[in-house]
CSV table of C-alpha atoms in Angstrom, one decimal:
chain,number,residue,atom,x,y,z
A,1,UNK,CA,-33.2,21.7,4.4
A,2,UNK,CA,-30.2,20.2,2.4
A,3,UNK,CA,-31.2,20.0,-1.4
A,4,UNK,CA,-30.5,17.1,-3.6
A,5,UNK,CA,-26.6,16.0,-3.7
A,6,UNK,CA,-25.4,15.6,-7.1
A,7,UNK,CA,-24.6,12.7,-8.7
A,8,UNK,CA,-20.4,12.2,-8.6
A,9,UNK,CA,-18.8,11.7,-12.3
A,10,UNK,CA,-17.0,9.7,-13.6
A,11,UNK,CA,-14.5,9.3,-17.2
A,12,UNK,CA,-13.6,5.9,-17.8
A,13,UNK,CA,-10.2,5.2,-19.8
A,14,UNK,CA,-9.6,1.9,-21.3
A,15,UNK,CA,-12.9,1.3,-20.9
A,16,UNK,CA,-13.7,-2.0,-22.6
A,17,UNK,CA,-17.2,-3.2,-22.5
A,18,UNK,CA,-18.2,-1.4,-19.8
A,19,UNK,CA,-18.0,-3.5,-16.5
A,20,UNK,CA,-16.3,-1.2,-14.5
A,21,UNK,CA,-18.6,1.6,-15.2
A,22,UNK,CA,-21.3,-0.8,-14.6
A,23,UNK,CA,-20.5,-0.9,-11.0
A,24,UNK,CA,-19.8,2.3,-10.8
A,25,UNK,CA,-23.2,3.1,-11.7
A,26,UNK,CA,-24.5,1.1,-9.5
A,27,UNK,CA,-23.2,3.0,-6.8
A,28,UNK,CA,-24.3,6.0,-8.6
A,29,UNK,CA,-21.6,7.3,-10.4
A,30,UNK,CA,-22.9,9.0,-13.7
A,31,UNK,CA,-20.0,8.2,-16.6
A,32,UNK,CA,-19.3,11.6,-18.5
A,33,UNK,CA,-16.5,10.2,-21.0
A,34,UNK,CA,-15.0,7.2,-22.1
A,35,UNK,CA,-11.8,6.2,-24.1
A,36,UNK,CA,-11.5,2.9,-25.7
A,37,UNK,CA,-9.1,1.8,-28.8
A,38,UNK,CA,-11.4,-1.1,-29.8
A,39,UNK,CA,-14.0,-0.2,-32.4
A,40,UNK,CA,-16.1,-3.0,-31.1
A,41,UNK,CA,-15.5,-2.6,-27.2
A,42,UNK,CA,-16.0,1.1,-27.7
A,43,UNK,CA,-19.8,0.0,-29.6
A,44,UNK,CA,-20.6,-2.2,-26.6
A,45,UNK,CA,-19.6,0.6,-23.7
A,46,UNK,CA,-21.6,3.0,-26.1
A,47,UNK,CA,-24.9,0.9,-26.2
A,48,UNK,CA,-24.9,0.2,-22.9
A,49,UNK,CA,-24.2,3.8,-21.7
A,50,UNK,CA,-25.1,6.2,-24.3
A,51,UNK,CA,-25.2,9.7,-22.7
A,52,UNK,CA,-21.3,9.1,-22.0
A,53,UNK,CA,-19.2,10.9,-24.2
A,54,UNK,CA,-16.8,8.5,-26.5
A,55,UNK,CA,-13.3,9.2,-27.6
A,56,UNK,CA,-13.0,6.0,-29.7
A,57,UNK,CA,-9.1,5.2,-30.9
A,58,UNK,CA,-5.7,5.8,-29.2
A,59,UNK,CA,-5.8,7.4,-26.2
A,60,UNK,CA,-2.6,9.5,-27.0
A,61,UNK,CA,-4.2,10.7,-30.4
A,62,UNK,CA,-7.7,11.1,-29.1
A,63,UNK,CA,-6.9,12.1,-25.4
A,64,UNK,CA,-4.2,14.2,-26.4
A,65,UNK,CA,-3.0,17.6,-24.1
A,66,UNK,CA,-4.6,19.7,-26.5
A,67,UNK,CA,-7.8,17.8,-27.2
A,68,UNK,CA,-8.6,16.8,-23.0
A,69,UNK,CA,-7.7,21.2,-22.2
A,70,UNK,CA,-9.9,22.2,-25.6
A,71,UNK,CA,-13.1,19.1,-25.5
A,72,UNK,CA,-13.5,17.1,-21.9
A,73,UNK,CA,-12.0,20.1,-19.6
A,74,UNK,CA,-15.3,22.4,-20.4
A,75,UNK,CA,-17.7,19.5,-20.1
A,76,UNK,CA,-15.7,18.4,-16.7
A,77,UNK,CA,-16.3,22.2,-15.6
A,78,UNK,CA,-12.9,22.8,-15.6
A,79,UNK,CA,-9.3,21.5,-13.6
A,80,UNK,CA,-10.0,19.6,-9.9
A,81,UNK,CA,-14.0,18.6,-11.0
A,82,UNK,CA,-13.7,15.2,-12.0
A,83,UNK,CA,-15.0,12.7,-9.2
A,84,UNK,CA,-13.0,9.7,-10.5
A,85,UNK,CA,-11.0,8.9,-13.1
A,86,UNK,CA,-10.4,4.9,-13.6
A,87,UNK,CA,-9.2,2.8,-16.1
A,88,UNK,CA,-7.5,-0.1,-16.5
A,89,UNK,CA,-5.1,-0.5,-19.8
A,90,UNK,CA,-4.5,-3.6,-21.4
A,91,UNK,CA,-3.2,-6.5,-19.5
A,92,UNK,CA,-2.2,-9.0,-22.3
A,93,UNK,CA,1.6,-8.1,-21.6
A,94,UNK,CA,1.0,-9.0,-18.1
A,95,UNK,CA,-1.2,-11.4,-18.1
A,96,UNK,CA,-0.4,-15.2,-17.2
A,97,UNK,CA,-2.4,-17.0,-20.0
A,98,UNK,CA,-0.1,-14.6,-22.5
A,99,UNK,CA,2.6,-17.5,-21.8
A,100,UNK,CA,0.3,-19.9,-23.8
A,101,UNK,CA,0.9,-18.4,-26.7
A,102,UNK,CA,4.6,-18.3,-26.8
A,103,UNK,CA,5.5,-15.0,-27.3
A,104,UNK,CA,9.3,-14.2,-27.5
A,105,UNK,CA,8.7,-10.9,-27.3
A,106,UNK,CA,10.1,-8.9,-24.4
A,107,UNK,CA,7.0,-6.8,-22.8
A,108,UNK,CA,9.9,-3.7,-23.1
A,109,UNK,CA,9.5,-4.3,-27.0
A,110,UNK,CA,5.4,-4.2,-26.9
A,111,UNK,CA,4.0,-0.4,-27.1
A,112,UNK,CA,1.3,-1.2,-25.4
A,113,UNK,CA,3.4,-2.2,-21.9
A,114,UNK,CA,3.6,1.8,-21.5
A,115,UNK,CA,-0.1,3.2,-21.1
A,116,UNK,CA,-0.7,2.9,-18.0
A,117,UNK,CA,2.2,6.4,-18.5
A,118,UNK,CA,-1.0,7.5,-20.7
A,119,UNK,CA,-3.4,7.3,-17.2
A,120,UNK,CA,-0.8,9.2,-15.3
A,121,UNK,CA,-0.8,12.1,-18.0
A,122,UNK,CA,-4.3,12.6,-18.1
A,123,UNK,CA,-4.7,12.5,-14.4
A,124,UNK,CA,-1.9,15.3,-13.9
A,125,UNK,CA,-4.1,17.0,-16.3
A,126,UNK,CA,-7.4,16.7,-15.0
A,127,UNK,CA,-6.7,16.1,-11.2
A,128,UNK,CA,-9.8,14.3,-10.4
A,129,UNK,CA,-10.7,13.9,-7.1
A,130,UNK,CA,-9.4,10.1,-6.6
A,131,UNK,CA,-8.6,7.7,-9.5
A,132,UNK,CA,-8.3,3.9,-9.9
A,133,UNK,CA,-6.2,2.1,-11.8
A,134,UNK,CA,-6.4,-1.7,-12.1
A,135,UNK,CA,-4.9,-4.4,-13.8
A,136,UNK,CA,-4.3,-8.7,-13.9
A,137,UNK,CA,-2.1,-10.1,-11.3
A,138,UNK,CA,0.1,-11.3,-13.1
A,139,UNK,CA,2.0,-7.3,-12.9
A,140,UNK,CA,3.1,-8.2,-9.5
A,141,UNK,CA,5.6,-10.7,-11.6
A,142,UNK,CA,6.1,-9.8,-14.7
A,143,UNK,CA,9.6,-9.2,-15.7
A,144,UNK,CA,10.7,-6.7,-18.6
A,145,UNK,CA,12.9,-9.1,-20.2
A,146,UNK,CA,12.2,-12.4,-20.1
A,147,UNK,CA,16.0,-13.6,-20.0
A,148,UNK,CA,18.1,-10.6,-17.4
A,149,UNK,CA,14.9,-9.2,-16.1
A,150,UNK,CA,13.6,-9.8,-12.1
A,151,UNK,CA,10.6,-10.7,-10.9
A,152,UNK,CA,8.3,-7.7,-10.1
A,153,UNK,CA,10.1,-4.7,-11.8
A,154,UNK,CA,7.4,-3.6,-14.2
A,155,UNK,CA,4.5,-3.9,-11.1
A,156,UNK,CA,7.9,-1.3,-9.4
A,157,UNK,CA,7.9,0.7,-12.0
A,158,UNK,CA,4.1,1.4,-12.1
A,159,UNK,CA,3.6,1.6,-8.6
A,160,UNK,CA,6.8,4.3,-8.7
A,161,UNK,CA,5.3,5.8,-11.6
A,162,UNK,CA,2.0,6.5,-10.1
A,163,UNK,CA,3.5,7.4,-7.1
A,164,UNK,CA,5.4,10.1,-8.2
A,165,UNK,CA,1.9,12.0,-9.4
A,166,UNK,CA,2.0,15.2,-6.6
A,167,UNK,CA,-1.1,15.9,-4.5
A,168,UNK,CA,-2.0,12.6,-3.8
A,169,UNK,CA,-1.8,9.9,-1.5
A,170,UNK,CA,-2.4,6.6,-3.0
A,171,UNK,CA,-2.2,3.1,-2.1
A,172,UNK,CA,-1.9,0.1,-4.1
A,173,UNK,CA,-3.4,-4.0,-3.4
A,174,UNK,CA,-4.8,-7.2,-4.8
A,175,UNK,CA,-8.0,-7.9,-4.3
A,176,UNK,CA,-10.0,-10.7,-5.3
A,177,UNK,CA,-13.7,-10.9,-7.0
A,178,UNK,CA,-15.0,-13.2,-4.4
A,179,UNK,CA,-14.7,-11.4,-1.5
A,180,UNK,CA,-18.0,-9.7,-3.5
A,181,UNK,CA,-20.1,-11.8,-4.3
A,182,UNK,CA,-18.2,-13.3,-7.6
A,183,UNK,CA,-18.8,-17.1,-8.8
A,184,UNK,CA,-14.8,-16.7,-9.9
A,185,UNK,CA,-11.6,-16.2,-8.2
A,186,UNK,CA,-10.3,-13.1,-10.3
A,187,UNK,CA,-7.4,-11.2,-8.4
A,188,UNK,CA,-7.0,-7.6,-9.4
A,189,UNK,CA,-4.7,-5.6,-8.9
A,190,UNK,CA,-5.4,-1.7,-8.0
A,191,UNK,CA,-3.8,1.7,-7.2
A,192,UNK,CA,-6.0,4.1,-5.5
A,193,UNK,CA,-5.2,7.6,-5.7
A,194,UNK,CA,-7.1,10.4,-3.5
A,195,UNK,CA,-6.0,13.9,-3.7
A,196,UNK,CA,-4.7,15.3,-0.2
A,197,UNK,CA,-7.4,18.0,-0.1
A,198,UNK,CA,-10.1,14.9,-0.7
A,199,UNK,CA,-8.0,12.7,1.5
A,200,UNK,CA,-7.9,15.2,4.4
A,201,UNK,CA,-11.2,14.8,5.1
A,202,UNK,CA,-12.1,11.6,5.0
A,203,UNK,CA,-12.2,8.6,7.4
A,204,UNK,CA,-9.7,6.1,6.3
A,205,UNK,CA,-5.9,5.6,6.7
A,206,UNK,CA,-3.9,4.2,4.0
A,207,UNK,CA,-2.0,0.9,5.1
A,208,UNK,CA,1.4,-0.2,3.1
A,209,UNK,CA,1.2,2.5,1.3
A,210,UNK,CA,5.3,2.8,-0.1
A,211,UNK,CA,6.7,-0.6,-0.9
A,212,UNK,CA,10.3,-0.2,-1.3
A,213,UNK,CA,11.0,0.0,-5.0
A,214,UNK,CA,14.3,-2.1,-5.3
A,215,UNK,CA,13.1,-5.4,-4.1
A,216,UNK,CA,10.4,-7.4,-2.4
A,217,UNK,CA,9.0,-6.6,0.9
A,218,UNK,CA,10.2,-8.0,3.9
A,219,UNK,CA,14.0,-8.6,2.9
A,220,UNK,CA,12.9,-10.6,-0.3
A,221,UNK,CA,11.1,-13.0,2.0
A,222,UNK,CA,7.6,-12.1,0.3
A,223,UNK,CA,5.9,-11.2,-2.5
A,224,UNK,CA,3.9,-8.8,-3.8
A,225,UNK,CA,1.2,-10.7,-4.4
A,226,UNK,CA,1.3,-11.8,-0.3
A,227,UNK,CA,1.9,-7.9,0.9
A,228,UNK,CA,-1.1,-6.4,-1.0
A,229,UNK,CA,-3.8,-9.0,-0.7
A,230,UNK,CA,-7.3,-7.5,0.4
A,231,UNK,CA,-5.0,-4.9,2.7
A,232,UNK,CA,-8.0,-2.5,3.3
A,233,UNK,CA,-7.4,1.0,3.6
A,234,UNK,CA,-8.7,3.1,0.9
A,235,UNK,CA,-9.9,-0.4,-0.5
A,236,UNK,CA,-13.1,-2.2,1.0
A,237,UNK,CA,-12.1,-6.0,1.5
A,238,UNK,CA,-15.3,-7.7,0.8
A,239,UNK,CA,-19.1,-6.9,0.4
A,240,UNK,CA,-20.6,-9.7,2.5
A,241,UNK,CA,-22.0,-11.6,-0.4
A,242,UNK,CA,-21.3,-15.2,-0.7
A,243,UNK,CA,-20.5,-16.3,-4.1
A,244,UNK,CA,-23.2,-18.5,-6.0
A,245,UNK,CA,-22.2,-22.0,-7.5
A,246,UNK,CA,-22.0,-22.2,-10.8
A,247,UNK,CA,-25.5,-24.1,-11.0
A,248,UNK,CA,-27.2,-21.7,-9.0
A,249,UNK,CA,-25.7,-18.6,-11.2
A,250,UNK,CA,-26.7,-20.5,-14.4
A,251,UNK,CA,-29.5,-22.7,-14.2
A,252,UNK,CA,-31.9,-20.6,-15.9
A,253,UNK,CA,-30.2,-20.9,-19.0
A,254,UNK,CA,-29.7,-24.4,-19.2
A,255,UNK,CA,-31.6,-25.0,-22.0
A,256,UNK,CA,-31.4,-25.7,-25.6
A,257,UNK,CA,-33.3,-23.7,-28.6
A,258,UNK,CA,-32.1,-20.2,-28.2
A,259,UNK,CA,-31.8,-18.6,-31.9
A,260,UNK,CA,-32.3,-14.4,-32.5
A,261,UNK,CA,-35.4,-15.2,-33.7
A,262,UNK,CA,-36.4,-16.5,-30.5
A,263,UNK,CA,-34.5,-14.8,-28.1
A,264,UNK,CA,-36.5,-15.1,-24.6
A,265,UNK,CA,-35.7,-16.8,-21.5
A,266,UNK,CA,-37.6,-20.3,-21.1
A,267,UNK,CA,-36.9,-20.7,-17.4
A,268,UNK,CA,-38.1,-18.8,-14.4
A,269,UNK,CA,-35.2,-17.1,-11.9
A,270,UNK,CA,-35.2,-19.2,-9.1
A,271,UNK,CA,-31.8,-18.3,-7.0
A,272,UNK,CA,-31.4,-14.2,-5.9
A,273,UNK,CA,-28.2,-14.2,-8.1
A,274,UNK,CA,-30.4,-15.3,-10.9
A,275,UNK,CA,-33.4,-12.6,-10.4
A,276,UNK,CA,-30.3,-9.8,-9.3
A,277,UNK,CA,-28.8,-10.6,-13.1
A,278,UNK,CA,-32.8,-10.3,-14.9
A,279,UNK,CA,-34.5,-7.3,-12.6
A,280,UNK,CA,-33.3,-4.7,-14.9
A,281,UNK,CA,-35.1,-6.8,-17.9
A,282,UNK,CA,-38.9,-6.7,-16.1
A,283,UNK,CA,-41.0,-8.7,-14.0
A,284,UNK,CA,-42.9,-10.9,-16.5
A,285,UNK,CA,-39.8,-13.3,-17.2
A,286,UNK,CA,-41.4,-15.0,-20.1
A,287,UNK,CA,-41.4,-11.6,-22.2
A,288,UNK,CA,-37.5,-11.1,-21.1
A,289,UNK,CA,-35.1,-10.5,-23.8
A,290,UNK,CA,-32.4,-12.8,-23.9
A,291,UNK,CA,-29.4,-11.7,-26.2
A,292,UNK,CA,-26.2,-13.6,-26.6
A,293,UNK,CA,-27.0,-17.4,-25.8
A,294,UNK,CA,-25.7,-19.3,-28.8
A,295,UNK,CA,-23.8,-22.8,-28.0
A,296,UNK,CA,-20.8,-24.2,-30.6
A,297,UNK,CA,-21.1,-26.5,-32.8
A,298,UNK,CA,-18.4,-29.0,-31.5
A,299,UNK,CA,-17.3,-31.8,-33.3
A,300,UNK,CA,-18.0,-35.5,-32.0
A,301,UNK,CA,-14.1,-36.1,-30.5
A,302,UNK,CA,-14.8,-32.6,-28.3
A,303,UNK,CA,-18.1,-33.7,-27.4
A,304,UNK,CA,-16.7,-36.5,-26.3
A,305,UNK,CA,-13.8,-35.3,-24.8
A,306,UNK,CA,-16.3,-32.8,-22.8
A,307,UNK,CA,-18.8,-35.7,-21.3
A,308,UNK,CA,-15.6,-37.2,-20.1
A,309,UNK,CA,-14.6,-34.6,-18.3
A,310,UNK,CA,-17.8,-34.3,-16.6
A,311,UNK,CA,-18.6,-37.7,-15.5
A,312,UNK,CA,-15.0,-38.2,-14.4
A,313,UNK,CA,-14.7,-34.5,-13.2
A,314,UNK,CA,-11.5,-33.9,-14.4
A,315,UNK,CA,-9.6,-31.7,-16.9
A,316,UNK,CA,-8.8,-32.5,-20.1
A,317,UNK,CA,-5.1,-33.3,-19.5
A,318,UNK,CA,-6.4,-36.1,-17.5
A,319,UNK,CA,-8.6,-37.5,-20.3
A,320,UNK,CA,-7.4,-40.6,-22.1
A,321,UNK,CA,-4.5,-39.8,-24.6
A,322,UNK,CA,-7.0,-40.0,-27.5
A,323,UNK,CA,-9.4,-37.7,-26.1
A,324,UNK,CA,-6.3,-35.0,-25.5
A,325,UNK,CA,-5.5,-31.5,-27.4
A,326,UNK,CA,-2.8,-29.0,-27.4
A,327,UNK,CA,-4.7,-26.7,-27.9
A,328,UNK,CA,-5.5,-25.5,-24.3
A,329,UNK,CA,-5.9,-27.2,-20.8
A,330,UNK,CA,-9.3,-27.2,-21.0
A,331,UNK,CA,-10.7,-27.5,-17.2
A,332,UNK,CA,-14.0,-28.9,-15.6
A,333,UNK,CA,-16.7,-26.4,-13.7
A,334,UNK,CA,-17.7,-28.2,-10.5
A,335,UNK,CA,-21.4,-27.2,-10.2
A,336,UNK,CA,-20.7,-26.3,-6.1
A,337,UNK,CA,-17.8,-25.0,-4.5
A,338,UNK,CA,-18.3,-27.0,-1.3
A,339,UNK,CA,-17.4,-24.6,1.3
A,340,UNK,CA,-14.2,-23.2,-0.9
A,341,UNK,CA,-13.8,-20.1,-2.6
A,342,UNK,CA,-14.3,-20.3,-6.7
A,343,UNK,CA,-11.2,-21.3,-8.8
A,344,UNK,CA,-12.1,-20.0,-11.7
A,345,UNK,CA,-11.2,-16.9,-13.9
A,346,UNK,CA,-13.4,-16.2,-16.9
A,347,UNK,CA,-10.1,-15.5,-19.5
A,348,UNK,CA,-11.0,-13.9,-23.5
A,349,UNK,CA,-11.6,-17.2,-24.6
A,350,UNK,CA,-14.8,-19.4,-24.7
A,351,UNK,CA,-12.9,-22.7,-24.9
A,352,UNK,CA,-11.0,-22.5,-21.4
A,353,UNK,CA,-14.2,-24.0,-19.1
A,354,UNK,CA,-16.8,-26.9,-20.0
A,355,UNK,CA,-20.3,-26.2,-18.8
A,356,UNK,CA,-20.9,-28.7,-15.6
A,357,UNK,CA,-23.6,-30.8,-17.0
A,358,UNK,CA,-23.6,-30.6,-20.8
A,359,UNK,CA,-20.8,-31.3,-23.2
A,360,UNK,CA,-20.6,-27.9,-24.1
A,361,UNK,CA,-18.7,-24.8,-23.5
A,362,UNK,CA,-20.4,-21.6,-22.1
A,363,UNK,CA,-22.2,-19.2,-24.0
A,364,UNK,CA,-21.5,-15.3,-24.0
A,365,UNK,CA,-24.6,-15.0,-22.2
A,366,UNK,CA,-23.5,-17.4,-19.2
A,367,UNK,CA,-19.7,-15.7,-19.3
A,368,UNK,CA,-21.2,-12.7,-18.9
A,369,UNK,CA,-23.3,-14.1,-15.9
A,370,UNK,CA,-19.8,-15.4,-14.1
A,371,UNK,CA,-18.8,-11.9,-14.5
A,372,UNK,CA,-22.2,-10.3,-12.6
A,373,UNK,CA,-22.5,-8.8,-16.0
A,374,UNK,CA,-26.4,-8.5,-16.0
A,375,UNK,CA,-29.1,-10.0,-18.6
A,376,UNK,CA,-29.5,-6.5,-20.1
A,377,UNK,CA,-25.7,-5.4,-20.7
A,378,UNK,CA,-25.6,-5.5,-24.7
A,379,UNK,CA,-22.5,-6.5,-26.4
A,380,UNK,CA,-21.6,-6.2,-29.9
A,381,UNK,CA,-19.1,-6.8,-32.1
A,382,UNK,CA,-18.1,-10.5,-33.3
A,383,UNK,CA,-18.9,-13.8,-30.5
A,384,UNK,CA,-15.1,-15.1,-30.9
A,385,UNK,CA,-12.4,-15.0,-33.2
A,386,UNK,CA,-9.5,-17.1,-34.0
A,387,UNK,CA,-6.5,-16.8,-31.8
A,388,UNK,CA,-3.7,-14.9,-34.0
A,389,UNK,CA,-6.4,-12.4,-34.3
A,390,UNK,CA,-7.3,-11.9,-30.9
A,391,UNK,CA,-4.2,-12.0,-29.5
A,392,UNK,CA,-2.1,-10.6,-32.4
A,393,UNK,CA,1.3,-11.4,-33.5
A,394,UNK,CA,4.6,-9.5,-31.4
A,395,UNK,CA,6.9,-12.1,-32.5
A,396,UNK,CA,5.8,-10.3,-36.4
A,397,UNK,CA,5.7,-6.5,-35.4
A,398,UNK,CA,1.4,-7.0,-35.3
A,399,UNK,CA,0.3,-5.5,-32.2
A,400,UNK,CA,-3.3,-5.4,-33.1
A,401,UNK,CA,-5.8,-7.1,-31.7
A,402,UNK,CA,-9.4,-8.0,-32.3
A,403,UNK,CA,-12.1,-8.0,-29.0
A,404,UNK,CA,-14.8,-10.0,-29.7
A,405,UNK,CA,-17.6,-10.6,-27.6
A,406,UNK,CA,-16.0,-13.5,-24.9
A,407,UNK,CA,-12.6,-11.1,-24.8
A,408,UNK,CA,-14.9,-7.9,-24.0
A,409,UNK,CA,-16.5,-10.1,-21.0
A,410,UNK,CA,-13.1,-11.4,-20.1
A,411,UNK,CA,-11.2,-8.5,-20.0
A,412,UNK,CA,-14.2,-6.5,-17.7
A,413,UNK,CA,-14.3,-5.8,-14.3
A,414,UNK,CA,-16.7,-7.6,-12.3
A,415,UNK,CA,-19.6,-4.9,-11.7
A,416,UNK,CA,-20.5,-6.2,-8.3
A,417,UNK,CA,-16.9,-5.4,-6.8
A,418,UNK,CA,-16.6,-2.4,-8.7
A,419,UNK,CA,-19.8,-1.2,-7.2
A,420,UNK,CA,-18.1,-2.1,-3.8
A,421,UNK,CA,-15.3,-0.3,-4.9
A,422,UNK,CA,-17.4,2.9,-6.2
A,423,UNK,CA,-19.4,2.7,-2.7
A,424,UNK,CA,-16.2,2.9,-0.6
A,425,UNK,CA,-15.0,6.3,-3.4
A,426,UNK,CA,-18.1,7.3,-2.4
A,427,UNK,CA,-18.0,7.7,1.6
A,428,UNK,CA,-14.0,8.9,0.8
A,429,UNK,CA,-15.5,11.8,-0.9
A,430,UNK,CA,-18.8,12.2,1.1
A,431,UNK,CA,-17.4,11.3,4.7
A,432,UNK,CA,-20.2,11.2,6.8
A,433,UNK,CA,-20.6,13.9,10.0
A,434,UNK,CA,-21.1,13.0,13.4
A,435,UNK,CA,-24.1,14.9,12.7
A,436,UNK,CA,-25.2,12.3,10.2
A,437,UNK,CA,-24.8,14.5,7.2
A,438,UNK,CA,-22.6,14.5,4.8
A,439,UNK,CA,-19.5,17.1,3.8
């Protein structure tokens, strides 16, 4: 008789609050190390998975050659152990709502533009048995000068980057939240890697798997974005789930009175997606915990400017002149799709959706719930900050940047299509037997 298989590791790199390895665990991956810049991101993934081993700072200082051969080799078990290696580093360079804040800075000119080169060392180092590397959409486009560059050379030099990593065949594509079970629309863009020996035995053949380089596919006729979307292969294309509107993810916290002092749900799970996001927390729901579900304090003009938007439905750009800001383009959350797939993105900031019944934005509790982020993942570190901080400064040298709470939820992966993701890892590395067994 077979004895127990063991459970497949994992090291998460740019690891953020956690909501990759949240899916990944859910598919039964067991997180062995993580590496996270963010003194409060790293806090959050630490609380929430605290037998995981943390290298908190700068991957190249804490992650360096020396320190991965001397400290995570022996607890790995050596070269070729490692199960998965993911990570996704920061997007902010590539990342569409960056143009908001009119930066002038090239993305060459930002340090940070370059780790995903940090990944690709650590993989050459460890050889895991697959890895996954994913990012924002907005790589397919991004240009490295704003002015002389061309559309799509940094996503070319990452895929040609990764590519070049020997022993492996990998596959990039774009893949959107949805297709799991996700109340947002939330393309993501991913490189799969699995190492020939690995790859030999599995089940699956790689589509598209070498996009020319120099220019689009198909003659410059098409875009990345078209060529790579939900292409299959190494990547699953959907889990079946159909996503919940917005009132039947949130419901059970609309209500007013939450304070720490009192922090316990008042309403009873009534949808599956609702009672999915609070199993972990128990099944008497009056005794359940419930962290993170503070509301703003808006002034009487956003108040306003919110009701409007929701008795009108419309965004705030279509709100009378007087009821306008620069600040952002504020959008309306329908409370049903109505047949269509979800056009929303949770971004880093709270301000960017208003709640579809009360004047209000959401809370970090309900962000986390558009992310499948369930009722017991713990976040800490600051609720929001002001924008300079969070986004820092290029245009002044100041590449730091704060992650409060919202960002951390933001800037995750959703856990439901990374468990989708973890399960498909899974049957790459453990292809099943005609026998029904597994290798």
């Amino acid at each position: 008789m077979m004895g127990e298989q063991r459970t497949l590791t994992s090291v998460d790199l740019f690891a953020g609050c956690g909501g990759l390895t949240r899916g990944l665990e859910g598919a039964k991956f067991r997180c062995v190390a993580f590496n996270e810049v963010n003194v409060n991101a790293a806090a959050s993934f630490q609380a929430n998975f605290p037998d995981a081993i943390p290298f908190v700072g700068n991957i190249v200082d804490v992650l360096s050659n020396d320190i991965i051969k001397k400290e995570l080799l022996p607890i790995l078990g050596g070269t070729g152990k490692l199960d998965l290696l993911c990570g996704g580093p920061p997007c902010q360079e590539y990342s569409r709502s960056q143009v908001r804040r009119s930066q002038k800075v090239d993305t060459k000119d930002i340090p940070t533009s370059y780790l995903f080169q940090e990944m690709i060392r650590v993989i050459k180092i460890l050889q895991p048995k697959v890895f996954l590397f994913e990012n924002v959409e907005g790589l397919l486009t991004t240009k490295w000068e704003k002015k002389k560059g061309r559309k799509g050379e940094v996503f070319r030099r990452v895929w040609k980057d990764f590519e070049s990593i020997n022993g492996y065949k990998i596959q990039p594509t774009l893949i959107h939240a949805y297709n799991f079970g996700v109340p947002q629309n939330r393309p993501r863009v991913m490189i799969m890697g699995v190492r020939d020996d690995v790859y030999s035995k599995s089940e699956y053949e790689i589509v598209r798997s070498n996009p020319r380089q120099n220019k689009f596919l198909n003659g410059g006729k098409s875009t990345y974005s078209a060529e790579l979307r939900n292409n299959a292969g190494l990547f699953p294309t959907g889990n079946g789930l159909i996503p919940p509107d917005i009132i039947d993810a949130l419901d059970d916290l609309n209500f007013h009175g939450w304070v720490e002092g009192k922090p316990r749900h008042r309403k009873k799970p009534k949808t599956q997606y609702q009672k999915q996001m609070r199993e972990m927390l128990g099944e008497n729901w009056r005794k359940h915990v419930l962290t993170d579900h503070e509301f703003s304090n808006h002034r009487d003009l956003t108040i306003e400017r919110f009701q409007h938007m929701i008795d009108n439905q419309c965004n705030m750009k279509e709100c009378p002149e007087r009821l306008r800001t620069n600040k952002n383009n504020q959008s309306f959350t329908p409370k049903r799709w109505k047949g269509k797939n979800p056009s929303i993105t949770c971004q880093s900031i709270p301000d960017d959706y208003v709640h579809y019944s009360v004047p209000r934005t959401y809370s970090v509790r309900e962000w986390a719930r558009l992310q499948t982020l369930p009722d017991h993942h713990i976040f800490l570190g600051p609720r929001t900050t002001g924008g300079g901080r969070r986004a820092g400064n290029p245009t002044e040298g100041n590449f730091e940047r704060e992650c409060p709470k919202y960002t951390q939820i933001g800037n995750a992966v959703p856990p439901f299509m990374a468990k989708s993701i973890g399960e498909r890892i899974i049957s790459i590395i453990r292809p099943s037997r005609h026998d029904g067994r597994k290798v």
